[in-house]
Amino acid sequence: MNSAAPRILGIVNITSDSFSDGGRFLAPEAAIAQALKLARDGADIVDLGPASSNPDAAPVSAEEEIARLAPVLDRLLAEGIEVSVDSYRPETQAYALKRGVAWLNDIKGFPDAGLYPAIAEADCGLILMHSVQEGQADRRAAPDGDIMGHVCRFFEARLAALEAAGIARSRIVLDPGMGFFLGAAPETSFSMLARLGELKGRFGLPVLISVSRKSFLRAVTGRGAGEAGAATLAAELIAAVNGADYIRTHEAAPLRDALAVWANVKDIARNR
């Protein structure tokens, strides 16, 4: 169990086709306004995504990603907001490093060794995400065997490569991936939520969980993405109780309030 409250990452999708809010924050002014709102609502970090990871989304070039990010980064960094850039493209990651962002978030787990020297020279945190697909064309593919074994083998290989390149292990946060990153079956994501303690015990590193509005929650509740707030919050609290150190979410305020309630209950139980 995580003794401290998880840090909150607020999601801003600067995209036209994200599954839950595509197009709402594509304009720089809208993205900036949403990022500032998330920060006011309790997000410790704002996670900017310039391209959708939706399996059906159109590809976005690195040049377009950078064009979407630039005006938003200008404002947020000037405001002193802690920013994460969510991109697997090395060119976009290199741009983000030059801008001095606090975090890089890579849904492919930093596979490009060509960027390792630049990452090693930087001091930003790295969100190392697992995906069962690993570049397969069918991004809804299901893994073979035990999901925890698959996730752990992935992290072992990536951590070894990063550490061999001189990238400190202490900079890394592990994200096991949720929803289609673990395959189409909802029970796989629920299993990972239930077994977070195993993952933390195996690697001794902080863990990030991102379940907000995802398909496995919608599958068991019958809700659409815009109606998945209650299911999202329930899953996020389960993640917190099971040891998540970071939670990535579309709505910071409900999660902040729920974590405050949980913290008070923990304090009373601890002091009895």
mmCIF file of C-alpha atoms in Angstrom, residues 148 152 169 174 195-205 207 242:
data_model
loop_
_atom_site.group_PDB
_atom_site.id
_atom_site.type_symbol
_atom_site.label_atom_id
_atom_site.label_comp_id
_atom_site.label_asym_id
_atom_site.label_seq_id
_atom_site.Cartn_x
_atom_site.Cartn_y
_atom_site.Cartn_z
ATOM 1 C CA MET A 148 2.135 -10.140 -14.940
ATOM 2 C CA CYS A 152 7.687 -7.975 -15.946
ATOM 3 C CA ARG A 169 16.935 3.844 -12.566
ATOM 4 C CA LEU A 174 6.587 2.155 -14.461
ATOM 5 C CA ARG A 195 -1.905 -7.134 -8.545
ATOM 6 C CA LEU A 196 -0.126 -3.781 -8.428
ATOM 7 C CA GLY A 197 1.650 -4.829 -5.237
ATOM 8 C CA GLU A 198 3.371 -7.634 -7.148
ATOM 9 C CA LEU A 199 4.678 -5.198 -9.727
ATOM 10 C CA LYS A 200 5.999 -2.783 -7.122
ATOM 11 C CA GLY A 201 7.587 -5.597 -5.154
ATOM 12 C CA ARG A 202 9.319 -6.976 -8.236
ATOM 13 C CA PHE A 203 11.035 -3.751 -9.311
ATOM 14 C CA GLY A 204 11.004 -1.435 -6.298
ATOM 15 C CA LEU A 205 10.061 1.495 -8.531
ATOM 16 C CA VAL A 207 4.108 2.884 -10.523
ATOM 17 C CA ASN A 242 -3.057 -0.989 -4.016
#
